[in-house]
Amino acid sequence: MSRVVIAPDSFKGTANAADAAAAIARGWRSVRADDEVLTRPMADGGEGTLDAFEAAVPGARRMPVRVRGPVSAPVATYWLLLPDGTGVVELAATSGITLLDPLAPLDAHTAGFGEAIAAALDAGVARLLLALGGSASTDGGAGALTALGARFLDGDQSRVPLGNRGLGDLAVVDLAGLRPLPPGGVLILGDVTNPLLGERGAAAVFGPQKGADAATVVVLETNLTRLARLVPDISPETHGAGAAGGTGFGLLAWGAAMGGGAALVADALGLDDDLDGADLVITGEGRYDGQSEAGKAPSEVARLAAARDVPVALVAGAITAEPRGFAASVALTGLAGGTEPAMADPLRWLEAAGAQLAGGIGVVAKS
């Protein structure tokens, strides 16, 4: 009998982390019914972070809030209040790309994220954990800061429109009216390490995912550059400033500190302890690519497992980069015969992936 820990992130847009973990577990048990299988849904600051904290922290409470969505249509959502007075706010739940169809790369904004943060401050939270990832916008966090009291003005001293497009007319950034941080400060749960600008920046790397063609990426970059020049004391090269369309940059300007989303979620889950005596850990995400090693959930799970000499297997919707450090890997696109069938019935193929890994346990697990 083996002990197997299943700790995937969400498969964005198709399956949340809890459902993904359960499906992989079903597949595993269909082959090895006597094994001890623990499901530990993970997150890295992107979509599903609230769910992960809610599952991991007894007494966590959902706090409903209504905010402007990524193009200002109202969104009914929530933030999480933990028993120690910490508030957890998730950008994907307020200003996320899954809330928007069609995409609007120049006009989507983060004002709703700022409104949810303001609601948590109004409730008197002792500190804030802000989960970045899954954003629809590339506004440098200007929308969120606007909701928190900042002013972004054009040459006539009028407020510029929300979204990256508005940053094209930006002449003055006034941060004097920003709300104070809570007593325990603000920690960013970031899922990427990219800077704000350049070939690894928010526009170049993530703009195409948000609907930007090559010409639009140039506009996004130009407007973010204008913003960076007008915000004092924060370097656009700062680690993680490009997270969530540059929202990391805006939050750093507010005074927030950058943290590792996956590491903090893993700590809250007690994942390190769950790996004691494990023979195998299975992790995964929707797309394993060149960004996956930069602080995302599978890389953190693999790091913790390596420290305990536990083999790690990867399940991903698609695998487009070499999965280094994994004893085995399975792509749902390979099992299903393509992207469309994999996305049409992801739980079926996640279950099939679990069964395939269970069939090969002699290869991937500790003997």
Short mmCIF file of C-alpha atoms in Angstrom, two decimals:
data_model
loop_
_atom_site.label_atom_id
_atom_site.label_comp_id
_atom_site.label_asym_id
_atom_site.label_seq_id
_atom_site.Cartn_x
_atom_site.Cartn_y
_atom_site.Cartn_z
CA MET A 1 0.00 0.00 0.00
CA SER A 2 1.25 3.48 -0.89
CA ARG A 3 0.52 6.95 0.48
CA VAL A 4 -0.25 9.43 -2.29
CA VAL A 5 -0.81 13.18 -1.90
CA ILE A 6 -2.72 14.90 -4.72
CA ALA A 7 -2.16 18.67 -4.71
CA PRO A 8 -3.03 20.36 -8.02
CA ASP A 9 -3.83 23.97 -8.77
CA SER A 10 -7.01 24.79 -10.69
CA PHE A 11 -7.21 24.00 -14.39
CA LYS A 12 -8.25 27.55 -15.20
CA GLY A 13 -11.56 27.91 -16.99
CA THR A 14 -12.30 24.19 -16.87
CA ALA A 15 -11.95 22.72 -13.36
CA ASN A 16 -11.28 24.16 -9.93
CA ALA A 17 -8.51 22.70 -7.79
CA ALA A 18 -10.83 20.69 -5.53
CA ASP A 19 -12.62 19.05 -8.47
CA ALA A 20 -9.32 18.38 -10.23
CA ALA A 21 -7.84 16.72 -7.14
CA ALA A 22 -10.96 14.60 -6.64
CA ALA A 23 -10.93 13.44 -10.27
CA ILE A 24 -7.26 12.45 -10.17
CA ALA A 25 -7.95 10.61 -6.89
CA ARG A 26 -10.85 8.68 -8.46
CA GLY A 27 -8.63 7.60 -11.30
CA TRP A 28 -5.89 6.50 -8.92
CA ARG A 29 -8.27 4.49 -6.74
CA SER A 30 -9.76 2.78 -9.79
CA VAL A 31 -6.38 1.08 -10.22
CA ARG A 32 -5.05 0.97 -6.64
CA ALA A 33 -8.08 0.91 -4.33
CA ASP A 34 -6.11 0.09 -1.17
CA ASP A 35 -3.74 3.07 -1.27
CA GLU A 36 -4.02 5.98 1.15
CA VAL A 37 -4.89 9.02 -0.96
CA LEU A 38 -4.94 12.58 0.40
CA THR A 39 -6.39 15.42 -1.70
CA ARG A 40 -4.95 18.87 -0.99
CA PRO A 41 -6.21 21.45 -3.54
CA MET A 42 -3.57 24.10 -4.12
CA ALA A 43 -3.40 27.69 -5.40
CA ASP A 44 -0.66 30.17 -6.10
CA GLY A 45 -2.38 33.53 -5.80
CA GLY A 46 -4.48 33.13 -8.91
CA GLU A 47 -7.95 31.70 -9.36
CA GLY A 48 -8.91 29.38 -6.50
CA THR A 49 -6.83 31.02 -3.77
CA LEU A 50 -9.92 31.90 -1.72
CA ASP A 51 -11.16 28.32 -2.02
CA ALA A 52 -7.80 26.97 -0.86
CA PHE A 53 -7.70 29.21 2.22
CA GLU A 54 -11.35 28.50 3.03
CA ALA A 55 -10.67 24.77 2.94
CA ALA A 56 -7.47 25.05 4.97
CA VAL A 57 -8.41 27.53 7.72
CA PRO A 58 -11.17 26.51 10.16
CA GLY A 59 -13.52 29.41 10.87
CA ALA A 60 -12.81 31.31 7.65
CA ARG A 61 -15.85 33.38 6.66
CA ARG A 62 -17.03 34.54 3.27
CA MET A 63 -17.78 38.28 3.20
CA PRO A 64 -20.09 39.12 0.26
CA VAL A 65 -19.38 42.26 -1.75
CA ARG A 66 -20.63 43.77 -4.99
CA VAL A 67 -18.01 45.47 -7.15
CA ARG A 68 -17.38 46.77 -10.65
CA GLY A 69 -16.15 43.92 -12.81
CA PRO A 70 -13.33 44.16 -15.34
CA VAL A 71 -15.34 46.42 -17.68
CA SER A 72 -17.50 47.91 -14.88
CA ALA A 73 -20.52 45.57 -15.10
CA PRO A 74 -21.49 44.65 -11.51
CA VAL A 75 -20.05 41.45 -10.08
CA ALA A 76 -21.36 39.74 -6.93
CA THR A 77 -18.37 38.16 -5.22
CA TYR A 78 -16.73 37.88 -1.81
CA TRP A 79 -13.54 38.19 0.16
CA LEU A 80 -12.47 35.95 3.02
CA LEU A 81 -12.12 36.89 6.69
CA LEU A 82 -9.84 34.58 8.66
CA PRO A 83 -10.25 34.07 12.44
CA ASP A 84 -7.06 36.05 13.22
CA GLY A 85 -8.49 39.14 11.51
CA THR A 86 -6.67 38.66 8.21
CA GLY A 87 -8.58 39.52 5.05
CA VAL A 88 -7.90 37.58 1.84
CA VAL A 89 -8.94 39.26 -1.42
CA GLU A 90 -8.60 37.54 -4.79
CA LEU A 91 -8.20 39.55 -7.98
CA ALA A 92 -9.52 36.71 -10.14
CA ALA A 93 -12.83 36.84 -8.24
CA THR A 94 -13.30 40.58 -8.80
CA SER A 95 -11.39 41.63 -11.93
CA GLY A 96 -10.56 38.28 -13.46
CA ILE A 97 -10.38 37.18 -17.06
CA THR A 98 -13.04 34.50 -16.53
CA LEU A 99 -15.51 37.32 -15.75
CA LEU A 100 -15.09 38.88 -19.19
CA ASP A 101 -16.33 37.82 -22.64
CA PRO A 102 -15.29 39.18 -25.06
CA LEU A 103 -11.85 40.21 -23.85
CA ALA A 104 -11.01 43.92 -23.67
CA PRO A 105 -7.21 44.28 -23.43
CA LEU A 106 -7.16 48.08 -23.53
CA ASP A 107 -10.24 48.82 -21.42
CA ALA A 108 -10.38 46.13 -18.73
CA HIS A 109 -9.41 47.41 -15.29
CA THR A 110 -8.88 46.46 -11.64
CA ALA A 111 -11.26 48.91 -9.95
CA GLY A 112 -13.40 46.07 -8.57
CA PHE A 113 -10.36 44.51 -6.93
CA GLY A 114 -9.70 47.83 -5.20
CA GLU A 115 -13.34 48.05 -4.12
CA ALA A 116 -13.14 44.61 -2.49
CA ILE A 117 -9.92 45.66 -0.73
CA ALA A 118 -11.68 48.80 0.48
CA ALA A 119 -14.56 46.68 1.82
CA ALA A 120 -12.07 44.57 3.79
CA LEU A 121 -10.47 47.74 5.20
CA ASP A 122 -13.93 49.04 6.13
CA ALA A 123 -14.50 45.80 8.05
CA GLY A 124 -11.39 46.52 10.13
CA VAL A 125 -9.08 43.71 9.00
CA ALA A 126 -5.80 43.45 10.87
CA ARG A 127 -3.83 42.66 7.70
CA LEU A 128 -4.45 41.81 4.08
CA LEU A 129 -3.37 38.99 1.80
CA LEU A 130 -3.96 40.02 -1.82
CA ALA A 131 -4.05 37.17 -4.33
CA LEU A 132 -2.90 38.22 -7.80
CA GLY A 133 -3.33 36.21 -10.96
CA GLY A 134 -5.94 35.51 -13.58
CA SER A 135 -6.44 39.19 -14.39
CA ALA A 136 -8.32 40.52 -17.40
CA SER A 137 -6.45 43.82 -17.53
CA THR A 138 -3.08 45.46 -18.05
CA ASP A 139 -3.72 48.69 -16.14
CA GLY A 140 -0.72 48.59 -13.79
CA GLY A 141 -3.09 48.43 -10.82
CA ALA A 142 -4.31 51.97 -11.50
CA GLY A 143 -7.95 50.92 -11.20
CA ALA A 144 -7.38 49.30 -7.82
CA LEU A 145 -5.47 52.33 -6.53
CA THR A 146 -8.25 54.63 -7.79
CA ALA A 147 -10.75 52.72 -5.66
CA LEU A 148 -8.38 53.15 -2.71
CA GLY A 149 -8.14 56.94 -3.08
CA ALA A 150 -5.42 57.62 -5.65
CA ARG A 151 -5.96 60.03 -8.53
CA PHE A 152 -4.73 59.51 -12.10
CA LEU A 153 -5.08 62.76 -14.04
CA ASP A 154 -4.53 64.03 -17.57
CA GLY A 155 -2.99 67.37 -18.54
CA ASP A 156 -6.28 69.16 -17.80
CA GLN A 157 -6.38 67.70 -14.28
CA SER A 158 -9.31 65.47 -15.19
CA ARG A 159 -9.41 61.82 -14.19
CA VAL A 160 -8.30 59.49 -16.99
CA PRO A 161 -10.64 56.61 -17.92
CA LEU A 162 -10.13 53.26 -16.24
CA GLY A 163 -8.04 50.70 -18.10
CA ASN A 164 -4.74 50.76 -19.94
CA ARG A 165 -6.14 53.00 -22.69
CA GLY A 166 -6.66 55.78 -20.17
CA LEU A 167 -3.01 55.64 -19.14
CA GLY A 168 -2.13 56.99 -22.59
CA ASP A 169 -3.31 60.45 -21.45
CA LEU A 170 -1.77 60.21 -17.98
CA ALA A 171 0.10 63.31 -16.79
CA VAL A 172 -0.19 63.25 -12.99
CA VAL A 173 -0.26 60.43 -10.43
CA ASP A 174 -1.44 61.61 -7.02
CA LEU A 175 -1.10 58.96 -4.32
CA ALA A 176 -1.61 61.31 -1.37
CA GLY A 177 -5.23 60.22 -0.83
CA LEU A 178 -4.52 56.50 -0.65
CA ARG A 179 -6.06 54.75 2.32
CA PRO A 180 -3.58 53.69 5.00
CA LEU A 181 -2.47 50.08 5.16
CA PRO A 182 -4.00 47.92 7.91
CA PRO A 183 -1.92 47.54 11.10
CA GLY A 184 -0.42 44.20 10.04
CA GLY A 185 0.41 45.41 6.54
CA VAL A 186 -0.42 44.04 3.11
CA LEU A 187 1.21 40.98 1.54
CA ILE A 188 0.89 40.24 -2.17
CA LEU A 189 0.38 36.60 -3.06
CA GLY A 190 1.96 36.65 -6.50
CA ASP A 191 2.06 33.76 -8.94
CA VAL A 192 4.70 35.25 -11.27
CA THR A 193 8.06 37.01 -10.89
CA ASN A 194 7.96 39.15 -14.05
CA PRO A 195 8.90 42.84 -14.05
CA LEU A 196 6.45 45.48 -15.21
CA LEU A 197 8.14 46.35 -18.51
CA GLY A 198 10.24 44.80 -21.26
CA GLU A 199 10.30 41.46 -23.02
CA ARG A 200 9.42 39.65 -19.79
CA GLY A 201 6.95 42.31 -18.70
CA ALA A 202 3.21 42.41 -18.19
CA ALA A 203 2.31 43.53 -21.73
CA ALA A 204 4.72 41.35 -23.72
CA VAL A 205 4.18 38.10 -21.81
CA PHE A 206 0.58 38.30 -20.63
CA GLY A 207 -1.05 40.79 -23.01
CA PRO A 208 -1.71 38.18 -25.73
CA GLN A 209 -3.49 35.98 -23.18
CA LYS A 210 -5.87 38.90 -22.57
CA GLY A 211 -6.74 39.42 -26.21
CA ALA A 212 -3.95 41.78 -27.32
CA ASP A 213 -2.50 41.43 -30.82
CA ALA A 214 1.06 42.57 -31.59
CA ALA A 215 0.06 46.20 -32.21
CA THR A 216 -2.00 46.32 -29.02
CA VAL A 217 0.90 44.91 -26.99
CA VAL A 218 2.96 47.90 -28.11
CA VAL A 219 0.23 50.28 -26.89
CA LEU A 220 -0.05 48.44 -23.57
CA GLU A 221 3.73 48.64 -23.05
CA THR A 222 3.88 52.35 -23.98
CA ASN A 223 1.12 53.23 -21.56
CA LEU A 224 2.61 51.17 -18.72
CA THR A 225 5.92 52.93 -19.33
CA ARG A 226 4.17 56.29 -18.92
CA LEU A 227 2.65 55.10 -15.65
CA ALA A 228 6.01 53.85 -14.35
CA ARG A 229 7.67 57.20 -15.03
CA LEU A 230 5.03 59.02 -12.97
CA VAL A 231 5.00 56.71 -9.94
CA PRO A 232 7.81 57.63 -7.53
CA ASP A 233 10.14 55.28 -5.69
CA ILE A 234 9.01 51.97 -7.22
CA SER A 235 11.19 50.41 -9.90
CA PRO A 236 9.35 48.70 -12.77
CA GLU A 237 12.10 46.05 -12.56
CA THR A 238 10.94 44.96 -9.11
CA HIS A 239 10.40 41.20 -8.78
CA GLY A 240 6.70 40.55 -9.40
CA ALA A 241 5.80 44.10 -10.48
CA GLY A 242 4.34 42.66 -13.70
CA ALA A 243 1.98 40.29 -11.91
CA ALA A 244 -1.69 40.53 -12.93
CA GLY A 245 -1.16 43.06 -15.69
CA GLY A 246 1.10 45.18 -13.52
CA THR A 247 -1.22 45.20 -10.50
CA GLY A 248 1.81 44.09 -8.48
CA PHE A 249 3.47 47.40 -9.40
CA GLY A 250 0.47 49.41 -8.25
CA LEU A 251 0.19 47.58 -4.94
CA LEU A 252 3.91 48.03 -4.28
CA ALA A 253 3.34 51.76 -4.76
CA TRP A 254 0.63 51.57 -2.06
CA GLY A 255 3.16 50.02 0.32
CA ALA A 256 2.37 46.32 0.00
CA ALA A 257 5.12 43.70 0.23
CA MET A 258 5.66 40.96 -2.36
CA GLY A 259 5.29 37.36 -1.22
CA GLY A 260 5.11 33.92 -2.79
CA GLY A 261 1.50 32.88 -3.27
CA ALA A 262 2.03 29.15 -3.63
CA ALA A 263 4.36 28.97 -0.63
CA LEU A 264 1.88 30.77 1.64
CA VAL A 265 -1.03 28.61 0.50
CA ALA A 266 1.04 25.46 1.01
CA ASP A 267 1.89 26.63 4.51
CA ALA A 268 -1.77 27.31 5.31
CA LEU A 269 -2.68 23.85 4.06
CA GLY A 270 0.04 22.18 6.12
CA LEU A 271 1.20 20.48 2.92
CA ASP A 272 4.73 19.97 4.20
CA ASP A 273 3.41 17.80 7.05
CA ASP A 274 1.17 15.83 4.68
CA LEU A 275 4.26 14.80 2.73
CA ASP A 276 5.70 12.94 5.72
CA GLY A 277 5.80 9.29 4.76
CA ALA A 278 4.35 9.92 1.29
CA ASP A 279 5.41 7.67 -1.56
CA LEU A 280 4.28 10.07 -4.28
CA VAL A 281 2.80 13.53 -4.71
CA ILE A 282 0.78 14.48 -7.80
CA THR A 283 0.46 18.14 -8.72
CA GLY A 284 -0.73 19.98 -11.78
CA GLU A 285 -2.27 22.99 -13.53
CA GLY A 286 -4.07 23.84 -16.72
CA ARG A 287 -0.98 24.70 -18.75
CA TYR A 288 2.59 23.85 -17.86
CA ASP A 289 4.81 26.31 -19.73
CA GLY A 290 7.82 28.55 -19.34
CA GLN A 291 6.13 30.48 -16.50
CA SER A 292 5.40 27.40 -14.40
CA GLU A 293 8.77 27.32 -12.65
CA ALA A 294 8.43 30.96 -11.57
CA GLY A 295 6.52 30.49 -8.32
CA LYS A 296 3.43 28.68 -9.54
CA ALA A 297 1.80 25.90 -7.53
CA PRO A 298 3.43 22.87 -9.22
CA SER A 299 6.91 24.30 -8.67
CA GLU A 300 6.22 24.91 -4.97
CA VAL A 301 4.77 21.42 -4.49
CA ALA A 302 7.80 19.96 -6.26
CA ARG A 303 10.16 22.00 -4.06
CA LEU A 304 8.54 20.75 -0.85
CA ALA A 305 8.53 17.17 -2.12
CA ALA A 306 12.19 17.31 -3.15
CA ALA A 307 13.14 18.43 0.36
CA ARG A 308 11.61 15.19 1.66
CA ASP A 309 12.88 13.02 -1.21
CA VAL A 310 9.32 12.32 -2.38
CA PRO A 311 8.86 11.77 -6.15
CA VAL A 312 6.49 14.16 -7.93
CA ALA A 313 4.24 13.52 -10.92
CA LEU A 314 2.74 16.29 -13.05
CA VAL A 315 -0.71 16.39 -14.62
CA ALA A 316 -1.43 19.35 -16.90
CA GLY A 317 -3.98 20.24 -19.50
CA ALA A 318 -1.14 20.96 -21.88
CA ILE A 319 2.63 20.71 -21.44
CA THR A 320 4.62 23.12 -23.61
CA ALA A 321 7.91 23.24 -21.65
CA GLU A 322 10.21 20.50 -20.42
CA PRO A 323 8.78 19.33 -17.05
CA ARG A 324 12.06 19.23 -15.17
CA GLY A 325 12.20 17.58 -11.77
CA PHE A 326 9.14 15.39 -12.25
CA ALA A 327 9.30 11.60 -12.15
CA ALA A 328 6.39 11.37 -14.59
CA SER A 329 4.08 13.71 -16.48
CA VAL A 330 0.71 13.40 -18.23
CA ALA A 331 -0.90 15.95 -20.56
CA LEU A 332 -4.68 15.83 -20.88
CA THR A 333 -4.38 16.93 -24.51
CA GLY A 334 -2.43 13.75 -25.18
CA LEU A 335 -4.96 11.52 -23.46
CA ALA A 336 -7.95 13.20 -25.11
CA GLY A 337 -6.43 13.58 -28.56
CA GLY A 338 -6.41 17.37 -28.64
CA THR A 339 -7.18 20.60 -26.81
CA GLU A 340 -10.90 20.79 -27.57
CA PRO A 341 -11.85 17.35 -26.26
CA ALA A 342 -9.62 17.82 -23.20
CA MET A 343 -11.34 21.11 -22.33
CA ALA A 344 -14.81 19.78 -23.13
CA ASP A 345 -14.63 17.07 -20.44
CA PRO A 346 -11.63 17.84 -18.20
CA LEU A 347 -12.74 15.74 -15.23
CA ARG A 348 -12.94 12.64 -17.40
CA TRP A 349 -9.37 13.13 -18.58
CA LEU A 350 -8.08 14.08 -15.15
CA GLU A 351 -9.50 10.81 -13.89
CA ALA A 352 -7.80 9.01 -16.78
CA ALA A 353 -4.52 10.72 -15.88
CA GLY A 354 -4.81 9.48 -12.30
CA ALA A 355 -5.41 5.95 -13.52
CA GLN A 356 -2.44 6.11 -15.88
CA LEU A 357 -0.12 7.30 -13.13
CA ALA A 358 -1.42 4.60 -10.78
CA GLY A 359 -0.66 1.98 -13.41
CA GLY A 360 2.92 3.16 -13.54
CA ILE A 361 3.53 3.53 -9.80
CA GLY A 362 6.55 1.26 -9.91
CA VAL A 363 8.25 3.87 -12.05
CA VAL A 364 7.23 7.04 -10.24
CA ALA A 365 6.85 6.21 -6.55
CA LYS A 366 9.37 5.52 -3.82
CA SER A 367 9.97 1.82 -3.37
#
